[in-house]
Amino acid sequence: MTQTPTLQKAVYKGDLTDGMSVLDFIMDQPNVMPRLNDRVLNLGKSRYVDLVGTSKPSELSKSVMLSLKYASASKKEEKSAHLLTHWVVSDLATEKGRTLLLNALDQMRSSGRIRVGFIANPSAGASDTKLEKLVVGAAETLSPDQAAIKIKRIFYRYVLEPEVQFTADGNLAAGPYAKFTNMPGAPLLTQNMHVPENWLVESIVSPYDLDNIRLEEVQSVVHSQFELEHLLLEGHCFEATMGNPPRGLQITLGTESEPVVVDTIVMANLGYFQLKANPGAWILRLRQGRSSEIFDITSHEGSDTPVNSTDIKVLISSFRSHVLKLRVTKKPDKIGMDLLGEDDDSQPGLWNSITSTFGSSKEEQAEAETINIFSVASGHLYERFLRIMMLSVLKNTKSPVKFWFLKNYLSPTFKDFLPRMAKEYGFQYELVQYKWPRWLHQQTEKQRIIWGYKILFLDVLFPLDVKKIIFVDADQVVRADMKELVDLDLGGAPYDDLQIVFWKHGYWRNHLQGRRYHISALYVVDLRRFRKIAAGDRLRGQYQALSQDPNSLSNLDQDLPNNMIHQVAIKSLPQEWLWCETWCDDDSKKYAKTIDLTRPPDMLILNYDKSTHV
């Protein structure tokens, strides 16, 4: 800024013209001394470091300097000067080469202001260079200004082959596999899959708790099998006239013989939607009812359909991401109608058509009487808690019960056991899935990811004909009829929750303005109301803004709805619906309708007999 007046005056007088170099003009001034080294100022000379000892810079060194990508410990350090640069030239197929790279990365992480570049140097004739490709590919793919990076002592194995493999006798091979050897026995290990964004992969075979593997306690090898279950069809939908997302628009995906296989709603967040699909031909439509009565699909990109067709035909023919772009327009006689507006109950087929149009009246009545219980769990310990919670619900609830579980993190053992348990105790169940959208800020710790699923995707996790769900933590024991919660008047709020007084000063005291802080161990969600006021969109928008700060949302599933309490109302449940040793006295325990198992697992005493199979 101090040079700006000088330059303005020079331009005005004609001393500095368009054809001149501003740098040369400044450096030619009598008051400027060229204090920098001539090698820096003279752009005509090469600045490459000679790696081979010749008088002229080699082509190798030029190539390395131009293309090499560097890793650093944080986003801040990427943009600052580095005092030291390590070039690691090694063969990662050898233990020595891997150790060299790991040591360099460890020093980079601990000392600061150091960056590391990797140059693959595989041995002559080496056939397996997958690890080198992975490291080099990661460096080339991840931009330097990405904050999505933690250096851990983890090396990956590919389990994806580029083409179908056959045995020597011409039969189909069993499939690709990864084998880890010489693993430490004492540390607690986790086995996980990193897959493309549009893949839904689940573990289908393993007797072990893949979240908590301690090899010293395993008699033989830990074997697991994963399966690609679904390929996602993703998309973005906008109104053609205004360009805004049609918030709450309902979309179905099906076939000629089965028009509705899966359904979902369009988020206000980027107009995003996702639907579970598999290879084959699919038909995408607006859901019958309010959505199809108000809107028409007027244009689409990424489909396999003629432009003027009302039904969108989509062919899933590869494993790559398939993204649709839809434009919808209100029908001429529905211009003033709001998709999420108040219903006119005298007119059939509006918002009340959210219930299934394919079932008989008896089926609809049975569905209305069924109590829907939603829960999440990860790891064998909490799955044991989950079975106890289920039995306590069934023991005390007279109405039919249907359990809904987040499938993403259930173990193969629990999924195999669930049908037998359902047959034994006479309940229904369904497993729901949702892939964390790629545009939504990602969590890295599994527990925080599960917390996110508890609250961020309630409007899209369940089929659209499910009207109300009750979330119950896996470590709860229920001692009352859950029909009481179903019949509870929410007073227009989309959900009700348990209240506690944790915060007597500071941010929460000021923000809540006399209201109670609500926890997420047990809550009731009116899904129709929740979708109608776009509560999911509001929660995701607030999450996206707050989650960028690592110090915010320490208890994600509780802090987020409490922070949004002025926009998304919460009705407080009576205190007896959750008894917890942390904040409840012993005298109130006898009135408790649910009890939180907060004691350490080795102190639990459960009074269920052996016939409960838990």
Coordinates of C-alpha atoms in Angstrom, one line a residue:
M1 CA 0.0 0.0 0.0
T2 CA 2.9 2.4 0.6
Q3 CA 3.9 2.0 -3.1
T4 CA 0.4 2.7 -4.5
P5 CA 0.6 6.5 -4.6
T6 CA 4.0 6.3 -6.3
L7 CA 2.7 4.0 -8.9
Q8 CA -0.5 6.1 -9.5
K9 CA 1.7 9.2 -10.0
A10 CA 4.0 7.4 -12.4
V11 CA 1.0 6.2 -14.5
Y12 CA -0.5 9.7 -14.5
K13 CA 2.8 11.2 -15.8
G14 CA 3.4 8.5 -18.3
D15 CA 6.5 7.2 -16.6
L16 CA 4.9 3.7 -16.2
T17 CA 3.0 2.3 -19.2
D18 CA 1.2 -0.9 -20.1
G19 CA 4.3 -2.3 -21.9
M20 CA 6.6 -1.9 -18.9
S21 CA 7.3 -4.4 -16.1
V22 CA 6.2 -2.9 -12.7
L23 CA 8.9 -4.9 -11.0
D24 CA 11.6 -3.5 -13.2
F25 CA 10.2 0.1 -12.7
I26 CA 10.3 -0.3 -8.9
M27 CA 13.7 -1.8 -8.8
D28 CA 15.1 1.0 -11.1
Q29 CA 14.2 3.7 -8.6
P30 CA 17.1 5.4 -6.9
N31 CA 15.9 4.7 -3.4
V32 CA 15.6 1.0 -4.0
M33 CA 18.6 -1.3 -3.3
P34 CA 18.7 -4.8 -4.8
R35 CA 19.3 -6.6 -1.6
L36 CA 18.1 -10.1 -2.9
N37 CA 20.5 -12.6 -4.4
D38 CA 21.0 -12.3 -8.1
R39 CA 19.9 -16.0 -8.5
V40 CA 16.4 -15.0 -7.2
L41 CA 16.1 -11.8 -9.3
N42 CA 17.4 -13.2 -12.6
L43 CA 14.5 -15.3 -13.9
G44 CA 16.5 -16.4 -16.9
K45 CA 18.7 -18.7 -14.8
S46 CA 17.6 -22.2 -13.6
R47 CA 16.7 -22.6 -10.0
Y48 CA 16.6 -26.4 -10.0
V49 CA 18.8 -28.3 -7.6
D50 CA 21.3 -30.6 -9.4
L51 CA 20.9 -34.1 -8.0
V52 CA 23.4 -35.9 -10.2
G53 CA 26.5 -33.7 -9.9
T54 CA 26.6 -32.4 -13.5
S55 CA 27.2 -28.9 -14.6
K56 CA 23.7 -28.5 -16.0
P57 CA 20.5 -29.3 -14.1
S58 CA 19.3 -32.8 -15.1
E59 CA 15.9 -33.6 -16.6
L60 CA 15.3 -35.8 -13.6
S61 CA 15.7 -33.0 -11.1
K62 CA 13.5 -30.7 -13.2
S63 CA 10.8 -33.3 -13.3
V64 CA 11.0 -34.0 -9.6
M65 CA 10.8 -30.3 -8.7
L66 CA 7.9 -29.6 -10.9
S67 CA 5.7 -32.6 -10.1
L68 CA 6.5 -33.7 -6.6
K69 CA 3.7 -33.4 -4.1
Y70 CA 4.4 -32.7 -0.4
A71 CA 2.8 -33.8 2.8
S72 CA 2.7 -31.6 5.9
A73 CA 1.2 -31.9 9.3
S74 CA -1.6 -29.3 9.1
K75 CA -3.3 -26.9 6.7
K76 CA -1.5 -23.9 8.4
E77 CA 1.9 -25.4 7.7
E78 CA 1.1 -26.0 4.0
K79 CA 0.8 -22.2 3.6
S80 CA 3.9 -21.3 5.6
A81 CA 7.6 -21.5 4.8
H82 CA 9.2 -24.8 5.5
L83 CA 12.6 -24.9 7.1
L84 CA 13.4 -28.4 6.0
T85 CA 12.2 -30.6 3.2
H86 CA 12.7 -34.4 3.2
W87 CA 12.8 -36.3 -0.1
V88 CA 12.3 -39.9 0.7
V89 CA 13.4 -42.2 -2.1
S90 CA 12.5 -45.8 -1.0
D91 CA 11.1 -49.1 -2.0
L92 CA 7.9 -49.6 0.1
A93 CA 7.9 -53.3 -0.7
T94 CA 10.6 -53.7 1.8
E95 CA 10.4 -53.2 5.6
K96 CA 13.4 -50.8 5.5
G97 CA 11.7 -48.6 2.9
R98 CA 8.4 -48.5 4.8
T99 CA 10.3 -47.7 8.1
L100 CA 12.2 -44.8 6.4
L101 CA 9.0 -43.2 5.1
L102 CA 7.2 -43.7 8.5
N103 CA 10.1 -42.1 10.4
A104 CA 10.1 -39.1 8.0
L105 CA 6.3 -38.6 8.5
D106 CA 6.6 -39.0 12.3
Q107 CA 9.3 -36.3 12.4
M108 CA 7.1 -34.1 10.1
R109 CA 4.2 -34.4 12.5
S110 CA 6.1 -33.9 15.7
S111 CA 8.6 -31.1 14.8
G112 CA 6.5 -28.8 12.6
R113 CA 7.5 -26.7 9.6
I114 CA 8.8 -29.8 7.8
R115 CA 7.4 -31.2 4.7
V116 CA 7.9 -34.7 3.1
G117 CA 8.0 -35.7 -0.5
F118 CA 8.0 -39.3 -1.6
I119 CA 9.8 -40.8 -4.7
A120 CA 9.0 -44.4 -5.4
N121 CA 12.0 -46.5 -6.1
P122 CA 10.8 -50.1 -6.6
S123 CA 13.3 -52.9 -7.1
A124 CA 14.0 -54.1 -10.6
G125 CA 11.4 -56.5 -11.8
A126 CA 9.0 -55.8 -8.9
S127 CA 5.5 -56.9 -9.8
D128 CA 3.6 -55.7 -6.7
T129 CA 3.8 -51.9 -6.6
K130 CA 0.3 -51.3 -5.2
L131 CA 1.6 -49.6 -2.0
E132 CA 3.7 -47.2 -4.0
K133 CA 0.8 -46.4 -6.2
L134 CA -1.4 -45.7 -3.2
V135 CA 1.0 -43.3 -1.6
V136 CA 1.8 -41.5 -4.8
G137 CA -1.9 -41.4 -5.8
A138 CA -2.9 -40.0 -2.4
A139 CA -0.3 -37.2 -2.8
E140 CA -1.5 -36.3 -6.2
T141 CA -5.2 -36.5 -5.4
L142 CA -5.3 -34.7 -2.1
S143 CA -4.8 -30.9 -2.6
P144 CA -2.3 -29.2 -0.3
D145 CA -5.0 -26.9 1.2
Q146 CA -7.2 -29.8 2.4
A147 CA -7.7 -29.8 6.1
A148 CA -9.9 -34.4 5.5
I149 CA -5.4 -35.5 7.0
K150 CA -4.0 -37.5 10.0
I151 CA -0.8 -39.5 9.7
K152 CA -1.3 -42.9 11.3
R153 CA 0.7 -46.1 11.2
I154 CA -1.8 -47.7 8.8
F155 CA -1.1 -49.3 5.4
Y156 CA -3.9 -50.3 3.2
R157 CA -4.6 -53.4 1.1
Y158 CA -6.5 -53.3 -2.2
V159 CA -9.4 -55.8 -2.4
L160 CA -10.7 -54.6 -5.8
E161 CA -9.7 -56.3 -9.0
P162 CA -10.1 -54.4 -12.3
E163 CA -11.8 -57.4 -13.9
V164 CA -13.4 -60.7 -13.1
Q165 CA -10.9 -63.4 -12.1
F166 CA -11.0 -67.1 -13.0
T167 CA -9.2 -70.1 -11.7
A168 CA -6.9 -72.3 -13.8
D169 CA -9.8 -74.7 -14.5
G170 CA -12.0 -71.9 -15.8
N171 CA -14.2 -71.5 -12.7
L172 CA -15.0 -68.1 -11.2
A173 CA -12.5 -67.2 -8.5
A174 CA -13.6 -66.7 -4.9
G175 CA -12.9 -63.0 -5.2
P176 CA -10.2 -60.6 -4.1
Y177 CA -8.9 -60.6 -0.6
A178 CA -6.4 -58.7 1.6
K179 CA -4.1 -60.4 4.1
F180 CA -2.4 -58.6 6.9
T181 CA 0.6 -60.3 8.6
N182 CA 2.9 -59.6 11.5
M183 CA 0.3 -57.4 13.2
P184 CA 0.9 -56.4 16.8
G185 CA -1.1 -58.5 19.3
A186 CA -1.6 -56.1 22.3
P187 CA -3.1 -52.9 20.7
L188 CA -6.8 -52.6 20.0
L189 CA -7.3 -52.7 16.3
T190 CA -10.2 -51.9 14.0
Q191 CA -10.9 -53.3 10.6
N192 CA -12.7 -51.0 8.1
M193 CA -13.3 -50.5 4.4
H194 CA -12.8 -47.3 2.5
V195 CA -14.9 -47.5 -0.6
P196 CA -16.1 -45.1 -3.4
E197 CA -18.7 -42.6 -2.4
N198 CA -21.5 -44.3 -4.2
W199 CA -21.0 -47.8 -2.7
L200 CA -22.8 -49.2 0.2
V201 CA -20.6 -52.0 1.6
E202 CA -21.4 -54.2 4.6
S203 CA -19.6 -56.9 6.5
I204 CA -21.5 -60.2 6.1
V205 CA -19.2 -62.8 7.7
S206 CA -17.1 -62.5 10.8
P207 CA -17.4 -64.0 14.3
Y208 CA -15.2 -61.2 15.7
D209 CA -15.9 -57.7 16.8
L210 CA -14.3 -55.8 14.0
D211 CA -14.4 -52.6 16.0
N212 CA -12.4 -54.1 18.9
I213 CA -9.8 -56.6 17.7
R214 CA -7.1 -57.7 20.1
L215 CA -5.0 -60.4 18.3
E216 CA -3.5 -61.8 21.5
E217 CA -7.0 -62.9 22.5
V218 CA -7.7 -64.6 19.1
Q219 CA -6.9 -68.3 18.7
S220 CA -6.4 -68.2 15.0
V221 CA -6.7 -65.6 12.3
V222 CA -9.4 -62.9 12.1
H223 CA -11.3 -63.5 9.0
S224 CA -14.1 -61.3 7.6
Q225 CA -16.0 -61.0 4.4
F226 CA -17.5 -57.8 2.9
E227 CA -20.2 -57.4 0.3
L228 CA -21.1 -54.6 -2.1
E229 CA -24.8 -54.4 -1.3
H230 CA -26.0 -51.3 -3.2
L231 CA -24.9 -48.7 -5.6
L232 CA -26.3 -45.2 -4.9
L233 CA -28.2 -43.2 -7.3
E234 CA -27.6 -39.6 -6.3
G235 CA -29.0 -36.4 -7.6
H236 CA -29.8 -32.7 -7.2
C237 CA -33.2 -31.2 -7.9
F238 CA -34.2 -27.6 -8.4
E239 CA -37.3 -25.6 -9.4
A240 CA -37.0 -24.5 -13.0
T241 CA -38.4 -21.0 -12.5
M242 CA -36.8 -19.9 -9.2
G243 CA -33.7 -22.1 -9.1
N244 CA -34.3 -23.1 -5.5
P245 CA -34.6 -26.7 -4.2
P246 CA -38.2 -27.9 -3.9
R247 CA -37.8 -28.7 -0.2
G248 CA -39.7 -31.8 0.9
L249 CA -40.4 -33.0 -2.7
Q250 CA -40.8 -36.8 -2.5
I251 CA -39.2 -39.1 -5.1
T252 CA -39.6 -42.8 -5.7
L253 CA -37.4 -45.3 -7.5
G254 CA -38.7 -48.6 -8.8
T255 CA -39.2 -50.9 -11.8
E256 CA -42.0 -51.6 -14.3
S257 CA -43.3 -54.4 -12.1
E258 CA -42.7 -52.7 -8.7
P259 CA -43.1 -49.0 -9.1
V260 CA -41.9 -48.1 -5.6
V261 CA -38.9 -50.0 -4.3
V262 CA -37.3 -47.1 -2.4
D263 CA -38.4 -43.5 -1.7
T264 CA -36.8 -40.3 -0.3
I265 CA -37.2 -36.6 -0.1
V266 CA -35.3 -33.8 -1.7
M267 CA -33.2 -31.9 0.9
A268 CA -33.1 -28.1 0.9
N269 CA -29.3 -28.6 1.2
L270 CA -28.2 -28.4 -2.4
G271 CA -31.4 -30.0 -3.5
Y272 CA -29.7 -33.3 -2.8
F273 CA -31.2 -36.8 -2.8
Q274 CA -29.9 -40.4 -2.8
L275 CA -31.7 -43.7 -3.5
K276 CA -30.4 -47.2 -3.1
A277 CA -30.1 -49.1 -6.3
N278 CA -28.3 -52.0 -8.0
P279 CA -27.2 -52.7 -11.6
G280 CA -30.2 -52.7 -13.9
A281 CA -32.9 -50.4 -15.4
W282 CA -34.9 -48.2 -13.0
I283 CA -37.7 -45.7 -13.2
L284 CA -37.7 -42.5 -11.1
R285 CA -40.9 -40.7 -10.5
L286 CA -42.4 -38.0 -8.2
R287 CA -44.3 -39.8 -5.4
Q288 CA -48.0 -40.1 -5.9
G289 CA -49.8 -37.6 -3.7
R290 CA -48.9 -34.0 -3.0
S291 CA -45.6 -34.1 -4.8
S292 CA -47.0 -35.4 -8.1
E293 CA -50.1 -33.2 -7.8
I294 CA -48.1 -29.9 -7.5
F295 CA -45.0 -30.6 -9.6
D296 CA -43.9 -32.0 -12.9
I297 CA -40.4 -33.0 -13.9
T298 CA -39.6 -30.7 -16.8
S299 CA -36.0 -31.5 -17.6
H300 CA -33.3 -33.9 -16.5
E301 CA -29.6 -34.6 -17.1
G302 CA -27.7 -37.8 -16.6
S303 CA -30.6 -40.2 -17.3
D304 CA -31.3 -42.6 -20.2
T305 CA -34.6 -41.1 -21.1
P306 CA -36.0 -39.0 -24.0
V307 CA -36.3 -35.3 -23.0
N308 CA -40.1 -35.2 -23.1
S309 CA -40.7 -38.3 -20.9
T310 CA -42.4 -37.9 -17.5
D311 CA -40.9 -41.0 -16.2
I312 CA -37.1 -40.8 -15.8
K313 CA -35.4 -44.1 -16.9
V314 CA -32.0 -44.7 -15.3
L315 CA -29.6 -47.4 -16.3
I316 CA -27.1 -48.4 -13.6
S317 CA -24.5 -50.1 -15.7
S318 CA -21.2 -49.4 -14.0
F319 CA -19.7 -49.1 -10.5
R320 CA -19.0 -45.4 -11.0
S321 CA -21.1 -42.6 -9.4
H322 CA -24.3 -41.8 -11.2
V323 CA -25.6 -38.3 -10.5
L324 CA -28.9 -36.9 -11.9
K325 CA -29.9 -33.3 -12.3
L326 CA -33.6 -32.7 -12.2
R327 CA -35.7 -29.6 -12.9
V328 CA -39.3 -29.5 -11.7
T329 CA -42.0 -27.0 -12.4
K330 CA -45.3 -26.3 -10.6
K331 CA -48.4 -27.1 -12.5
P332 CA -50.3 -24.0 -13.8
D333 CA -53.2 -24.5 -11.3
K334 CA -50.8 -25.1 -8.4
I335 CA -48.6 -22.1 -8.6
G336 CA -49.7 -20.6 -5.3
M337 CA -49.6 -23.9 -3.4
D338 CA -46.8 -24.7 -0.9
L339 CA -45.5 -28.3 -0.9
L340 CA -45.0 -28.1 2.9
G341 CA -48.0 -25.9 3.5
E342 CA -51.0 -26.6 5.8
D343 CA -53.3 -29.3 4.5
D344 CA -56.9 -29.0 3.6
D345 CA -58.2 -32.2 5.0
S346 CA -61.3 -32.0 3.0
Q347 CA -59.3 -32.6 -0.2
P348 CA -58.0 -36.1 -0.5
G349 CA -54.5 -36.8 -1.8
L350 CA -52.6 -34.0 -0.3
W351 CA -50.1 -34.3 2.6
N352 CA -52.1 -37.1 4.2
S353 CA -51.2 -39.2 1.2
I354 CA -47.8 -39.7 2.7
T355 CA -49.2 -43.0 4.0
S356 CA -48.8 -45.9 1.7
T357 CA -51.2 -46.1 -1.2
F358 CA -50.5 -49.7 -1.9
G359 CA -51.7 -51.4 1.4
S360 CA -55.2 -52.5 2.3
S361 CA -57.2 -50.7 5.1
K362 CA -56.4 -53.6 7.5
E363 CA -52.7 -53.3 6.8
E364 CA -52.9 -49.6 7.3
Q365 CA -54.7 -50.0 10.6
A366 CA -52.0 -52.6 11.7
E367 CA -49.3 -50.2 10.7
A368 CA -50.9 -47.4 12.7
E369 CA -51.0 -49.6 15.8
T370 CA -47.3 -50.7 15.4
I371 CA -44.8 -48.9 17.6
N372 CA -41.6 -48.1 15.8
I373 CA -38.4 -48.2 17.9
F374 CA -35.2 -46.9 16.4
S375 CA -31.7 -47.6 17.8
V376 CA -28.0 -47.7 16.8
A377 CA -25.1 -49.8 18.1
S378 CA -21.6 -50.6 17.1
G379 CA -19.4 -53.4 18.6
H380 CA -20.4 -56.6 20.3
L381 CA -20.7 -55.1 23.8
Y382 CA -23.3 -52.5 22.7
E383 CA -25.1 -55.1 20.6
R384 CA -25.5 -57.1 23.8
F385 CA -27.0 -54.0 25.4
L386 CA -29.2 -53.6 22.4
R387 CA -30.7 -57.1 22.8
I388 CA -31.4 -56.4 26.4
M389 CA -33.2 -53.1 25.5
M390 CA -35.3 -54.9 22.9
L391 CA -36.5 -57.6 25.3
S392 CA -37.3 -54.9 28.0
V393 CA -39.5 -53.1 25.4
L394 CA -41.3 -56.3 24.4
K395 CA -41.8 -57.3 28.0
N396 CA -43.6 -54.1 28.9
T397 CA -45.3 -53.0 25.6
K398 CA -48.6 -54.6 24.7
S399 CA -48.8 -53.2 21.1
P400 CA -47.0 -54.7 18.2
V401 CA -43.4 -53.5 18.0
K402 CA -41.2 -52.9 15.0
F403 CA -37.5 -52.2 15.5
W404 CA -35.5 -50.1 13.1
F405 CA -31.7 -50.4 13.2
L406 CA -28.9 -48.5 11.4
K407 CA -27.4 -51.2 9.3
N408 CA -24.2 -49.3 8.5
Y409 CA -22.4 -50.4 11.7
L410 CA -24.0 -53.7 12.8
S411 CA -21.8 -56.8 13.0
P412 CA -22.5 -59.9 11.0
T413 CA -23.1 -61.8 14.2
F414 CA -26.0 -59.5 15.2
K415 CA -27.5 -59.5 11.7
D416 CA -27.5 -63.3 11.7
F417 CA -29.0 -63.5 15.1
L418 CA -31.8 -60.9 14.5
P419 CA -34.1 -63.1 12.4
R420 CA -34.0 -65.9 15.0
M421 CA -34.7 -63.5 17.8
A422 CA -37.6 -61.9 15.9
K423 CA -39.2 -65.3 15.3
E424 CA -38.7 -66.3 19.0
Y425 CA -40.2 -63.1 20.5
G426 CA -42.7 -62.1 17.7
F427 CA -41.5 -58.7 16.6
Q428 CA -40.8 -57.0 13.3
Y429 CA -37.6 -55.4 12.3
E430 CA -36.0 -53.5 9.4
L431 CA -32.5 -52.4 8.8
V432 CA -32.1 -48.9 7.3
Q433 CA -29.0 -47.4 5.6
Y434 CA -27.9 -44.0 4.5
K435 CA -24.6 -42.9 3.0
W436 CA -23.1 -39.8 4.6
P437 CA -23.4 -37.2 1.7
R438 CA -20.0 -36.3 0.3
W439 CA -20.8 -32.6 0.5
L440 CA -21.6 -32.7 4.2
H441 CA -18.7 -32.1 6.6
Q442 CA -17.3 -35.6 7.4
Q443 CA -16.6 -36.9 10.9
T444 CA -13.6 -39.2 11.3
E445 CA -14.3 -40.9 14.6
K446 CA -16.8 -43.7 14.4
Q447 CA -18.7 -42.7 17.6
R448 CA -19.2 -39.2 16.3
I449 CA -20.4 -40.6 12.9
I450 CA -23.0 -42.7 14.7
W451 CA -24.0 -39.6 16.7
G452 CA -24.5 -37.8 13.4
Y453 CA -26.7 -40.5 12.1
K454 CA -28.9 -40.3 15.2
I455 CA -29.9 -36.7 14.4
L456 CA -28.9 -35.5 10.9
F457 CA -30.8 -37.9 8.7
L458 CA -34.1 -38.7 10.5
D459 CA -36.1 -37.3 7.6
V460 CA -34.5 -39.6 5.0
L461 CA -33.6 -42.8 6.9
F462 CA -37.1 -44.2 7.0
P463 CA -39.7 -45.0 4.4
L464 CA -42.1 -42.0 3.9
D465 CA -45.1 -43.9 5.2
V466 CA -43.5 -44.2 8.7
K467 CA -45.2 -41.4 10.8
K468 CA -43.6 -41.6 14.2
I469 CA -40.5 -43.2 15.7
I470 CA -39.1 -43.5 19.2
F471 CA -35.3 -43.5 19.5
V472 CA -34.0 -45.6 22.4
D473 CA -30.3 -45.8 23.2
A474 CA -28.9 -49.3 23.2
D475 CA -27.9 -49.1 26.9
Q476 CA -31.4 -48.4 28.1
V477 CA -33.7 -50.8 30.0
V478 CA -37.4 -50.0 29.5
R479 CA -39.9 -50.5 32.3
A480 CA -43.1 -49.0 30.8
D481 CA -45.4 -49.4 27.9
M482 CA -43.9 -47.4 25.0
K483 CA -47.5 -46.7 23.8
E484 CA -47.5 -43.9 26.3
L485 CA -44.8 -42.1 24.3
V486 CA -46.7 -42.7 21.0
D487 CA -49.8 -41.2 22.4
L488 CA -48.0 -38.2 23.9
D489 CA -49.1 -34.9 22.5
L490 CA -46.1 -33.1 21.2
G491 CA -47.8 -29.8 21.0
G492 CA -46.7 -29.1 17.5
A493 CA -43.0 -29.8 18.1
P494 CA -41.4 -32.2 15.7
Y495 CA -39.9 -34.2 18.6
D496 CA -39.7 -34.4 22.3
D497 CA -36.7 -35.3 24.4
L498 CA -35.5 -35.7 27.9
Q499 CA -34.5 -32.6 29.9
I500 CA -31.7 -32.2 32.4
V501 CA -30.1 -29.3 34.2
F502 CA -26.4 -29.5 33.3
W503 CA -25.6 -25.9 32.6
K504 CA -26.0 -23.3 35.3
H505 CA -23.7 -20.7 33.6
G506 CA -21.9 -20.0 30.4
Y507 CA -23.0 -20.5 26.8
W508 CA -25.8 -23.0 27.3
R509 CA -27.4 -21.1 30.2
N510 CA -27.5 -17.9 28.0
H511 CA -28.6 -19.7 24.8
L512 CA -31.4 -21.8 26.3
Q513 CA -32.9 -18.8 28.1
G514 CA -34.5 -20.7 30.9
R515 CA -35.2 -23.9 28.9
R516 CA -33.7 -27.2 29.9
Y517 CA -30.8 -28.9 28.1
H518 CA -32.1 -32.0 26.4
I519 CA -30.2 -35.3 25.9
S520 CA -30.6 -37.8 23.2
A521 CA -30.9 -41.1 25.1
L522 CA -34.6 -41.3 24.4
Y523 CA -36.7 -39.1 22.1
V524 CA -39.9 -39.3 20.1
V525 CA -40.0 -37.9 16.5
D526 CA -43.1 -37.0 14.7
L527 CA -41.7 -37.7 11.2
R528 CA -44.6 -36.0 9.4
R529 CA -44.1 -32.8 11.3
F530 CA -40.4 -33.2 11.2
R531 CA -40.4 -33.3 7.4
K532 CA -43.1 -30.7 7.1
I533 CA -41.1 -28.0 8.8
A534 CA -37.9 -29.1 7.1
A535 CA -36.2 -29.8 10.5
G536 CA -33.7 -32.1 8.9
D537 CA -32.6 -29.4 6.5
R538 CA -32.2 -26.9 9.3
L539 CA -30.2 -29.2 11.4
R540 CA -27.9 -30.2 8.6
G541 CA -27.3 -26.5 7.7
Q542 CA -26.5 -25.6 11.3
Y543 CA -24.2 -28.7 11.5
Q544 CA -22.3 -27.7 8.4
A545 CA -21.7 -24.2 9.9
L546 CA -20.6 -25.4 13.3
S547 CA -18.7 -28.6 12.6
Q548 CA -15.9 -26.8 10.8
D549 CA -14.7 -25.7 14.3
P550 CA -13.3 -28.8 16.0
N551 CA -14.1 -27.2 19.4
S552 CA -17.9 -27.1 18.7
L553 CA -20.5 -29.9 19.0
S554 CA -18.5 -31.9 21.4
N555 CA -21.6 -34.0 22.1
L556 CA -22.9 -33.8 18.5
D557 CA -26.3 -35.6 18.9
Q558 CA -27.2 -33.4 21.9
D559 CA -25.5 -30.1 21.3
L560 CA -26.9 -29.7 17.8
P561 CA -30.6 -29.9 18.6
N562 CA -30.2 -27.8 21.8
N563 CA -28.4 -25.2 19.7
M564 CA -31.4 -25.2 17.3
I565 CA -34.1 -25.1 20.0
H566 CA -35.3 -21.7 18.9
Q567 CA -35.8 -22.9 15.3
V568 CA -36.8 -26.5 15.9
A569 CA -38.9 -26.8 19.0
I570 CA -38.4 -29.7 21.5
K571 CA -41.1 -30.7 23.9
S572 CA -39.7 -32.0 27.2
L573 CA -40.5 -35.5 28.3
P574 CA -41.4 -36.1 32.0
Q575 CA -38.3 -36.8 34.0
E576 CA -39.4 -40.4 35.0
W577 CA -38.8 -41.5 31.4
L578 CA -35.0 -41.7 32.1
W579 CA -33.3 -42.6 35.3
C580 CA -29.6 -42.2 35.3
E581 CA -27.2 -42.7 38.2
T582 CA -25.3 -39.6 37.2
W583 CA -28.0 -37.0 37.9
C584 CA -30.9 -38.9 39.6
D585 CA -31.3 -39.9 43.2
D586 CA -32.1 -43.4 44.5
D587 CA -35.5 -42.5 45.7
S588 CA -36.8 -41.7 42.2
K589 CA -35.6 -44.9 40.7
K590 CA -38.7 -46.8 41.6
Y591 CA -40.7 -44.5 39.4
A592 CA -38.3 -44.7 36.5
K593 CA -39.8 -45.8 33.2
T594 CA -36.4 -46.3 31.6
I595 CA -33.0 -46.8 33.3
D596 CA -29.7 -45.9 31.7
L597 CA -26.9 -48.5 32.1
T598 CA -24.1 -46.1 32.9
R599 CA -22.1 -48.4 35.1
P600 CA -19.0 -50.1 33.8
P601 CA -19.8 -53.4 32.0
D602 CA -18.1 -55.5 34.7
M603 CA -20.4 -54.1 37.4
L604 CA -23.7 -54.8 35.6
I605 CA -26.0 -57.3 37.2
L606 CA -28.8 -58.3 34.8
N607 CA -31.8 -60.2 36.1
Y608 CA -32.8 -61.9 32.8
D609 CA -32.9 -65.7 32.7
K610 CA -31.0 -67.8 30.2
S611 CA -34.0 -68.2 27.9
T612 CA -33.6 -64.6 26.8
H613 CA -30.5 -65.5 24.8
V614 CA -28.7 -62.3 25.7

